[in-house]
mmCIF file of N, CA and C in Angstrom:
data_model
loop_
_atom_site.group_PDB
_atom_site.id
_atom_site.type_symbol
_atom_site.label_atom_id
_atom_site.label_comp_id
_atom_site.label_asym_id
_atom_site.label_seq_id
_atom_site.Cartn_x
_atom_site.Cartn_y
_atom_site.Cartn_z
ATOM 1 N N UNK S 1442 -75.952 -25.866 -96.473
ATOM 2 C CA UNK S 1442 -75.485 -26.399 -95.444
ATOM 3 C C UNK S 1442 -74.378 -27.693 -95.932
ATOM 4 N N UNK S 1443 -73.436 -26.607 -97.192
ATOM 5 C CA UNK S 1443 -72.464 -27.455 -97.597
ATOM 6 C C UNK S 1443 -70.938 -26.961 -97.650
ATOM 7 N N UNK S 1444 -71.078 -26.404 -96.375
ATOM 8 C CA UNK S 1444 -69.830 -26.484 -95.603
ATOM 9 C C UNK S 1444 -69.591 -27.086 -94.211
ATOM 10 N N UNK S 1445 -68.405 -27.522 -93.893
ATOM 11 C CA UNK S 1445 -68.442 -28.095 -92.949
ATOM 12 C C UNK S 1445 -67.119 -27.782 -92.018
ATOM 13 N N UNK S 1446 -67.178 -27.619 -90.922
ATOM 14 C CA UNK S 1446 -66.392 -26.758 -90.101
ATOM 15 C C UNK S 1446 -65.960 -28.038 -88.985
ATOM 16 N N UNK S 1447 -65.166 -27.482 -88.542
ATOM 17 C CA UNK S 1447 -64.868 -28.750 -87.393
ATOM 18 C C UNK S 1447 -65.312 -28.155 -86.018
ATOM 19 N N UNK S 1448 -66.135 -28.750 -85.379
ATOM 20 C CA UNK S 1448 -66.978 -28.362 -84.319
ATOM 21 C C UNK S 1448 -65.706 -28.237 -82.930
ATOM 22 N N UNK S 1449 -65.944 -27.203 -82.163
ATOM 23 C CA UNK S 1449 -64.575 -27.108 -80.776
ATOM 24 C C UNK S 1449 -64.784 -28.291 -80.585
ATOM 25 N N UNK S 1450 -63.068 -28.585 -79.902
ATOM 26 C CA UNK S 1450 -63.514 -30.123 -79.277
ATOM 27 C C UNK S 1450 -64.587 -29.654 -77.663
ATOM 28 N N UNK S 1451 -64.536 -29.111 -76.749
ATOM 29 C CA UNK S 1451 -65.316 -28.650 -75.882
ATOM 30 C C UNK S 1451 -67.276 -29.094 -75.957
ATOM 31 N N UNK S 1452 -67.167 -28.482 -76.763
ATOM 32 C CA UNK S 1452 -68.443 -28.400 -77.244
ATOM 33 C C UNK S 1452 -68.897 -29.471 -78.136
ATOM 34 N N UNK S 1453 -68.250 -30.585 -78.748
ATOM 35 C CA UNK S 1453 -68.992 -31.736 -78.638
ATOM 36 C C UNK S 1453 -69.447 -32.832 -78.046
ATOM 37 N N UNK S 1454 -69.281 -32.665 -77.010
ATOM 38 C CA UNK S 1454 -69.884 -32.990 -75.829
ATOM 39 C C UNK S 1454 -71.526 -32.588 -75.684
ATOM 40 N N UNK S 1455 -71.271 -31.246 -76.199
ATOM 41 C CA UNK S 1455 -72.874 -30.272 -75.981
ATOM 42 C C UNK S 1455 -73.658 -30.435 -76.926
ATOM 43 N N UNK S 1456 -73.104 -30.536 -78.054
ATOM 44 C CA UNK S 1456 -73.825 -30.815 -79.432
ATOM 45 C C UNK S 1456 -74.039 -32.221 -79.703
ATOM 46 N N UNK S 1457 -73.603 -33.343 -79.405
ATOM 47 C CA UNK S 1457 -73.506 -34.756 -80.595
ATOM 48 C C UNK S 1457 -73.814 -35.187 -81.318
ATOM 49 N N UNK S 1458 -74.890 -34.899 -81.429
ATOM 50 C CA UNK S 1458 -75.883 -34.985 -82.302
ATOM 51 C C UNK S 1458 -75.343 -34.525 -83.891
ATOM 52 N N UNK S 1459 -75.036 -33.418 -84.297
ATOM 53 C CA UNK S 1459 -74.875 -32.833 -84.811
ATOM 54 C C UNK S 1459 -73.492 -32.463 -84.694
ATOM 55 N N UNK S 1460 -72.612 -33.116 -84.159
ATOM 56 C CA UNK S 1460 -71.388 -33.897 -84.619
ATOM 57 C C UNK S 1460 -71.031 -34.628 -85.479
ATOM 58 N N UNK S 1461 -69.933 -35.213 -86.518
ATOM 59 C CA UNK S 1461 -69.597 -36.340 -87.034
ATOM 60 C C UNK S 1461 -68.682 -36.512 -86.463
ATOM 61 N N UNK S 1462 -68.363 -37.911 -86.627
ATOM 62 C CA UNK S 1462 -67.383 -38.817 -86.223
ATOM 63 C C UNK S 1462 -65.951 -38.335 -86.058
ATOM 64 N N UNK S 1463 -65.501 -37.291 -86.962
ATOM 65 C CA UNK S 1463 -64.448 -36.806 -87.474
ATOM 66 C C UNK S 1463 -63.914 -35.550 -86.214
ATOM 67 N N UNK S 1464 -65.223 -35.485 -86.091
ATOM 68 C CA UNK S 1464 -65.752 -33.945 -85.197
ATOM 69 C C UNK S 1464 -66.018 -32.560 -85.761
ATOM 70 N N UNK S 1465 -66.538 -32.499 -87.022
ATOM 71 C CA UNK S 1465 -66.878 -31.878 -88.003
ATOM 72 C C UNK S 1465 -68.459 -31.871 -87.868
ATOM 73 N N UNK S 1466 -68.783 -30.710 -88.365
ATOM 74 C CA UNK S 1466 -70.281 -30.245 -88.621
ATOM 75 C C UNK S 1466 -70.210 -29.455 -89.623
ATOM 76 N N UNK S 1467 -71.820 -29.876 -90.073
ATOM 77 C CA UNK S 1467 -72.352 -28.994 -91.196
ATOM 78 C C UNK S 1467 -73.098 -27.472 -90.626
ATOM 79 N N UNK S 1468 -72.482 -26.793 -91.056
ATOM 80 C CA UNK S 1468 -73.236 -24.888 -90.985
ATOM 81 C C UNK S 1468 -74.123 -24.730 -91.023
ATOM 82 N N UNK S 1469 -75.534 -24.099 -91.123
ATOM 83 C CA UNK S 1469 -76.498 -23.926 -91.109
ATOM 84 C C UNK S 1469 -76.430 -22.902 -90.176
ATOM 85 N N UNK S 1470 -76.736 -21.240 -91.027
ATOM 86 C CA UNK S 1470 -77.491 -20.056 -89.824
ATOM 87 C C UNK S 1470 -78.569 -19.548 -90.445
ATOM 88 N N UNK S 1471 -78.914 -19.038 -89.157
ATOM 89 C CA UNK S 1471 -80.867 -18.610 -89.575
ATOM 90 C C UNK S 1471 -80.438 -16.941 -89.321
ATOM 91 N N UNK S 1472 -81.097 -16.022 -89.503
ATOM 92 C CA UNK S 1472 -81.047 -15.315 -89.544
ATOM 93 C C UNK S 1472 -82.444 -14.303 -89.371
ATOM 94 N N UNK S 1473 -83.007 -13.570 -88.248
ATOM 95 C CA UNK S 1473 -83.830 -13.258 -87.884
ATOM 96 C C UNK S 1473 -84.599 -12.430 -89.121
ATOM 97 N N UNK S 1474 -84.136 -11.745 -89.855
ATOM 98 C CA UNK S 1474 -84.631 -10.961 -90.732
ATOM 99 C C UNK S 1474 -85.497 -12.015 -91.784
ATOM 100 N N UNK S 1475 -84.806 -13.005 -92.014
ATOM 101 C CA UNK S 1475 -85.193 -13.943 -93.525
ATOM 102 C C UNK S 1475 -86.046 -15.568 -92.880
ATOM 103 N N UNK S 1476 -85.869 -15.656 -91.695
ATOM 104 C CA UNK S 1476 -87.049 -16.708 -91.423
ATOM 105 C C UNK S 1476 -87.371 -16.515 -89.662
ATOM 106 N N UNK S 1477 -88.286 -15.440 -89.373
ATOM 107 C CA UNK S 1477 -88.143 -15.364 -87.983
ATOM 108 C C UNK S 1477 -89.113 -15.704 -87.336
ATOM 109 N N UNK S 1478 -89.568 -16.942 -87.317
ATOM 110 C CA UNK S 1478 -90.343 -18.446 -87.061
ATOM 111 C C UNK S 1478 -89.592 -19.265 -86.708
ATOM 112 N N UNK S 1479 -88.143 -19.432 -87.611
ATOM 113 C CA UNK S 1479 -87.690 -20.786 -86.755
ATOM 114 C C UNK S 1479 -86.141 -19.464 -85.974
ATOM 115 N N UNK S 1480 -86.023 -18.387 -86.353
ATOM 116 C CA UNK S 1480 -85.119 -17.976 -85.541
ATOM 117 C C UNK S 1480 -85.594 -18.135 -84.366
ATOM 118 N N UNK S 1481 -87.022 -17.869 -84.002
ATOM 119 C CA UNK S 1481 -87.832 -17.683 -82.565
ATOM 120 C C UNK S 1481 -87.379 -19.087 -81.932
ATOM 121 N N UNK S 1482 -87.722 -19.892 -82.792
ATOM 122 C CA UNK S 1482 -88.083 -21.458 -82.313
ATOM 123 C C UNK S 1482 -86.181 -21.551 -81.830
ATOM 124 N N UNK S 1483 -85.328 -21.522 -82.232
ATOM 125 C CA UNK S 1483 -83.947 -21.642 -82.012
ATOM 126 C C UNK S 1483 -83.423 -20.937 -80.729
ATOM 127 N N UNK S 1484 -84.319 -19.765 -81.113
ATOM 128 C CA UNK S 1484 -83.857 -18.864 -79.744
ATOM 129 C C UNK S 1484 -84.447 -19.442 -77.839
ATOM 130 N N UNK S 1485 -85.362 -19.770 -78.505
ATOM 131 C CA UNK S 1485 -86.533 -20.312 -77.208
ATOM 132 C C UNK S 1485 -86.230 -21.428 -76.603
ATOM 133 N N UNK S 1486 -85.180 -23.022 -77.800
ATOM 134 C CA UNK S 1486 -84.437 -23.622 -77.591
ATOM 135 C C UNK S 1486 -83.259 -23.275 -76.480
ATOM 136 N N UNK S 1487 -83.139 -22.294 -77.175
ATOM 137 C CA UNK S 1487 -81.393 -21.796 -76.218
ATOM 138 C C UNK S 1487 -81.725 -21.803 -75.218
ATOM 139 N N UNK S 1488 -82.830 -20.712 -74.516
ATOM 140 C CA UNK S 1488 -83.047 -20.209 -73.847
ATOM 141 C C UNK S 1488 -83.913 -21.249 -72.555
ATOM 142 N N UNK S 1489 -84.842 -22.339 -72.702
ATOM 143 C CA UNK S 1489 -85.118 -23.546 -72.293
ATOM 144 C C UNK S 1489 -83.516 -24.386 -72.543
ATOM 145 N N UNK S 1490 -82.476 -24.619 -73.035
ATOM 146 C CA UNK S 1490 -81.479 -25.558 -73.305
ATOM 147 C C UNK S 1490 -80.145 -24.632 -72.605
ATOM 148 N N UNK S 1491 -79.874 -23.065 -73.143
ATOM 149 C CA UNK S 1491 -78.280 -22.883 -73.197
ATOM 150 C C UNK S 1491 -78.103 -23.144 -73.993
ATOM 151 N N UNK S 1492 -78.575 -23.826 -75.187
ATOM 152 C CA UNK S 1492 -78.367 -24.169 -76.622
ATOM 153 C C UNK S 1492 -78.535 -23.630 -77.532
ATOM 154 N N UNK S 1493 -78.127 -23.207 -78.176
ATOM 155 C CA UNK S 1493 -78.601 -22.422 -79.911
ATOM 156 C C UNK S 1493 -78.698 -23.149 -80.818
ATOM 157 N N UNK S 1494 -78.867 -24.093 -80.794
ATOM 158 C CA UNK S 1494 -78.356 -25.268 -81.771
ATOM 159 C C UNK S 1494 -79.622 -26.394 -82.157
ATOM 160 N N UNK S 1495 -80.380 -26.204 -83.265
ATOM 161 C CA UNK S 1495 -80.957 -27.141 -83.768
ATOM 162 C C UNK S 1495 -80.645 -28.089 -84.843
ATOM 163 N N UNK S 1496 -80.880 -29.304 -84.694
ATOM 164 C CA UNK S 1496 -80.995 -30.368 -85.398
ATOM 165 C C UNK S 1496 -81.824 -30.051 -86.531
ATOM 166 N N UNK S 1497 -81.058 -30.447 -87.768
ATOM 167 C CA UNK S 1497 -81.853 -29.819 -89.137
ATOM 168 C C UNK S 1497 -81.010 -30.981 -90.055
ATOM 169 N N UNK S 1498 -82.153 -32.162 -90.184
ATOM 170 C CA UNK S 1498 -81.648 -33.106 -90.822
ATOM 171 C C UNK S 1498 -83.087 -33.293 -92.043
ATOM 172 N N UNK S 1499 -82.608 -33.674 -92.899
ATOM 173 C CA UNK S 1499 -83.904 -34.843 -93.818
ATOM 174 C C UNK S 1499 -85.778 -35.280 -92.570
ATOM 175 N N UNK S 1500 -86.400 -35.086 -93.244
ATOM 176 C CA UNK S 1500 -88.003 -35.003 -92.442
ATOM 177 C C UNK S 1500 -88.294 -36.720 -93.362
ATOM 178 N N UNK S 1501 -88.127 -37.551 -93.634
ATOM 179 C CA UNK S 1501 -88.725 -38.622 -93.992
ATOM 180 C C UNK S 1501 -88.437 -39.963 -93.798
ATOM 181 N N UNK S 1502 -89.250 -41.080 -93.872
ATOM 182 C CA UNK S 1502 -88.858 -42.710 -93.209
ATOM 183 C C UNK S 1502 -88.895 -43.730 -94.277
ATOM 184 N N UNK S 1503 -87.839 -43.600 -95.066
ATOM 185 C CA UNK S 1503 -87.456 -44.704 -96.391
ATOM 186 C C UNK S 1503 -88.762 -44.017 -97.233
ATOM 187 N N UNK S 1504 -88.396 -43.200 -97.366
ATOM 188 C CA UNK S 1504 -89.499 -42.220 -99.293
ATOM 189 C C UNK S 1504 -88.503 -41.215 -99.312
ATOM 190 N N UNK S 1505 -89.256 -40.539 -99.959
ATOM 191 C CA UNK S 1505 -88.237 -39.602 -100.431
ATOM 192 C C UNK S 1505 -88.745 -38.225 -99.094
ATOM 193 N N UNK S 1506 -88.100 -37.708 -99.146
ATOM 194 C CA UNK S 1506 -87.893 -36.087 -99.043
ATOM 195 C C UNK S 1506 -89.385 -35.531 -98.476
ATOM 196 N N UNK S 1507 -89.969 -35.705 -97.256
ATOM 197 C CA UNK S 1507 -90.947 -34.921 -97.091
ATOM 198 C C UNK S 1507 -91.096 -33.704 -97.669
ATOM 199 N N UNK S 1508 -92.082 -32.890 -98.517
ATOM 200 C CA UNK S 1508 -91.981 -31.834 -99.681
ATOM 201 C C UNK S 1508 -93.433 -31.056 -99.118
ATOM 202 N N UNK S 1509 -94.570 -31.478 -98.285
ATOM 203 C CA UNK S 1509 -95.670 -30.648 -97.976
ATOM 204 C C UNK S 1509 -96.142 -31.098 -97.227
ATOM 205 N N UNK S 1510 -97.230 -30.231 -96.209
ATOM 206 C CA UNK S 1510 -97.921 -30.518 -94.801
ATOM 207 C C UNK S 1510 -98.510 -32.038 -95.078
ATOM 208 N N UNK S 1511 -99.332 -32.172 -96.151
ATOM 209 C CA UNK S 1511 -100.143 -33.737 -96.236
ATOM 210 C C UNK S 1511 -99.467 -34.899 -96.084
ATOM 211 N N UNK S 1512 -97.812 -34.155 -96.714
ATOM 212 C CA UNK S 1512 -96.919 -35.638 -96.937
ATOM 213 C C UNK S 1512 -96.184 -35.328 -95.232
ATOM 214 N N UNK S 1513 -96.146 -34.483 -94.759
ATOM 215 C CA UNK S 1513 -95.651 -34.670 -93.084
ATOM 216 C C UNK S 1513 -96.217 -35.098 -92.032
ATOM 217 N N UNK S 1514 -97.628 -34.621 -92.547
ATOM 218 C CA UNK S 1514 -98.937 -35.409 -91.197
ATOM 219 C C UNK S 1514 -98.768 -36.512 -91.745
ATOM 220 N N UNK S 1515 -98.937 -37.393 -92.496
ATOM 221 C CA UNK S 1515 -98.407 -38.864 -93.028
ATOM 222 C C UNK S 1515 -97.699 -39.772 -91.970
ATOM 223 N N UNK S 1516 -96.450 -38.821 -92.317
ATOM 224 C CA UNK S 1516 -94.747 -39.678 -91.530
ATOM 225 C C UNK S 1516 -94.968 -39.127 -89.917
ATOM 226 N N UNK S 1517 -95.709 -38.102 -89.560
ATOM 227 C CA UNK S 1517 -96.171 -38.145 -88.388
ATOM 228 C C UNK S 1517 -97.117 -39.212 -87.943
ATOM 229 N N UNK S 1518 -98.304 -39.272 -88.624
ATOM 230 C CA UNK S 1518 -99.058 -40.134 -87.884
ATOM 231 C C UNK S 1518 -98.878 -41.587 -88.374
ATOM 232 N N UNK S 1519 -97.861 -41.985 -88.820
ATOM 233 C CA UNK S 1519 -97.068 -43.335 -88.801
ATOM 234 C C UNK S 1519 -95.652 -43.632 -88.454
ATOM 235 N N UNK S 1520 -95.082 -42.495 -87.654
ATOM 236 C CA UNK S 1520 -93.633 -43.326 -87.127
ATOM 237 C C UNK S 1520 -94.380 -42.626 -85.485
ATOM 238 N N UNK S 1521 -93.050 -42.689 -84.512
ATOM 239 C CA UNK S 1521 -93.537 -42.695 -83.450
ATOM 240 C C UNK S 1521 -92.680 -41.274 -83.063
ATOM 241 N N UNK S 1522 -92.833 -40.542 -83.495
ATOM 242 C CA UNK S 1522 -92.337 -39.503 -83.684
ATOM 243 C C UNK S 1522 -93.416 -38.659 -82.670
ATOM 244 N N UNK S 1523 -92.764 -37.392 -81.883
ATOM 245 C CA UNK S 1523 -93.540 -36.892 -80.928
ATOM 246 C C UNK S 1523 -94.576 -35.965 -80.678
ATOM 247 N N UNK S 1524 -93.736 -35.173 -81.933
ATOM 248 C CA UNK S 1524 -94.303 -33.445 -81.830
ATOM 249 C C UNK S 1524 -94.645 -33.552 -83.620
ATOM 250 N N UNK S 1525 -95.579 -32.783 -84.059
ATOM 251 C CA UNK S 1525 -94.748 -32.182 -85.327
ATOM 252 C C UNK S 1525 -95.361 -30.780 -85.167
ATOM 253 N N UNK S 1526 -94.591 -29.636 -86.075
ATOM 254 C CA UNK S 1526 -94.600 -28.426 -86.326
ATOM 255 C C UNK S 1526 -94.918 -28.164 -87.831
ATOM 256 N N UNK S 1527 -95.804 -27.413 -87.956
ATOM 257 C CA UNK S 1527 -96.239 -27.109 -89.237
ATOM 258 C C UNK S 1527 -96.258 -25.404 -88.952
ATOM 259 N N UNK S 1528 -95.432 -24.820 -89.335
ATOM 260 C CA UNK S 1528 -95.877 -23.271 -88.748
ATOM 261 C C UNK S 1528 -96.452 -23.069 -87.744
ATOM 262 N N UNK S 1529 -97.179 -21.943 -87.563
ATOM 263 C CA UNK S 1529 -97.287 -22.018 -86.414
ATOM 264 C C UNK S 1529 -98.952 -22.997 -85.597
ATOM 265 N N UNK S 1530 -98.144 -24.344 -86.042
ATOM 266 C CA UNK S 1530 -99.528 -25.699 -85.602
ATOM 267 C C UNK S 1530 -98.451 -26.282 -84.509
ATOM 268 N N UNK S 1531 -98.643 -26.769 -83.940
ATOM 269 C CA UNK S 1531 -98.140 -27.904 -82.849
ATOM 270 C C UNK S 1531 -99.550 -29.090 -83.079
ATOM 271 N N UNK S 1532 -98.858 -29.793 -83.443
ATOM 272 C CA UNK S 1532 -99.156 -31.161 -83.399
ATOM 273 C C UNK S 1532 -98.454 -32.479 -82.271
ATOM 274 N N UNK S 1533 -99.437 -32.631 -80.860
ATOM 275 C CA UNK S 1533 -98.770 -33.693 -79.886
ATOM 276 C C UNK S 1533 -99.663 -34.714 -80.137
ATOM 277 N N UNK S 1534 -98.757 -35.790 -79.973
ATOM 278 C CA UNK S 1534 -99.463 -37.106 -79.663
ATOM 279 C C UNK S 1534 -100.378 -37.187 -78.517
ATOM 280 N N UNK S 1535 -101.792 -37.704 -78.442
ATOM 281 C CA UNK S 1535 -102.113 -37.695 -77.037
ATOM 282 C C UNK S 1535 -101.691 -37.676 -75.520
ATOM 283 N N UNK S 1536 -100.632 -38.967 -76.232
ATOM 284 C CA UNK S 1536 -99.538 -39.851 -75.036
ATOM 285 C C UNK S 1536 -98.869 -39.124 -74.537
ATOM 286 N N UNK S 1537 -98.369 -38.367 -75.351
ATOM 287 C CA UNK S 1537 -97.193 -37.550 -74.966
ATOM 288 C C UNK S 1537 -97.245 -36.479 -73.672
#
């Protein structure tokens, strides 16, 4: 994610969360051969929304970036996150 490219003007309203104020965005591609599970997640999101883009952001809250499943679960439990996906596991809050 070290490259920054202009987001097409007509797509900025479609993917506002990944579009910077100057109209640019950081590009990260995912190849099915390299990460089939993540690739499938993006594909399913596209099937549901028509948008083949997901936001990849730091996973933390006022702490160093989450690096382990244990840290991810800790962060999930103390925040208002709706869902946590760890590999093949899908964890959802009871009230979601």
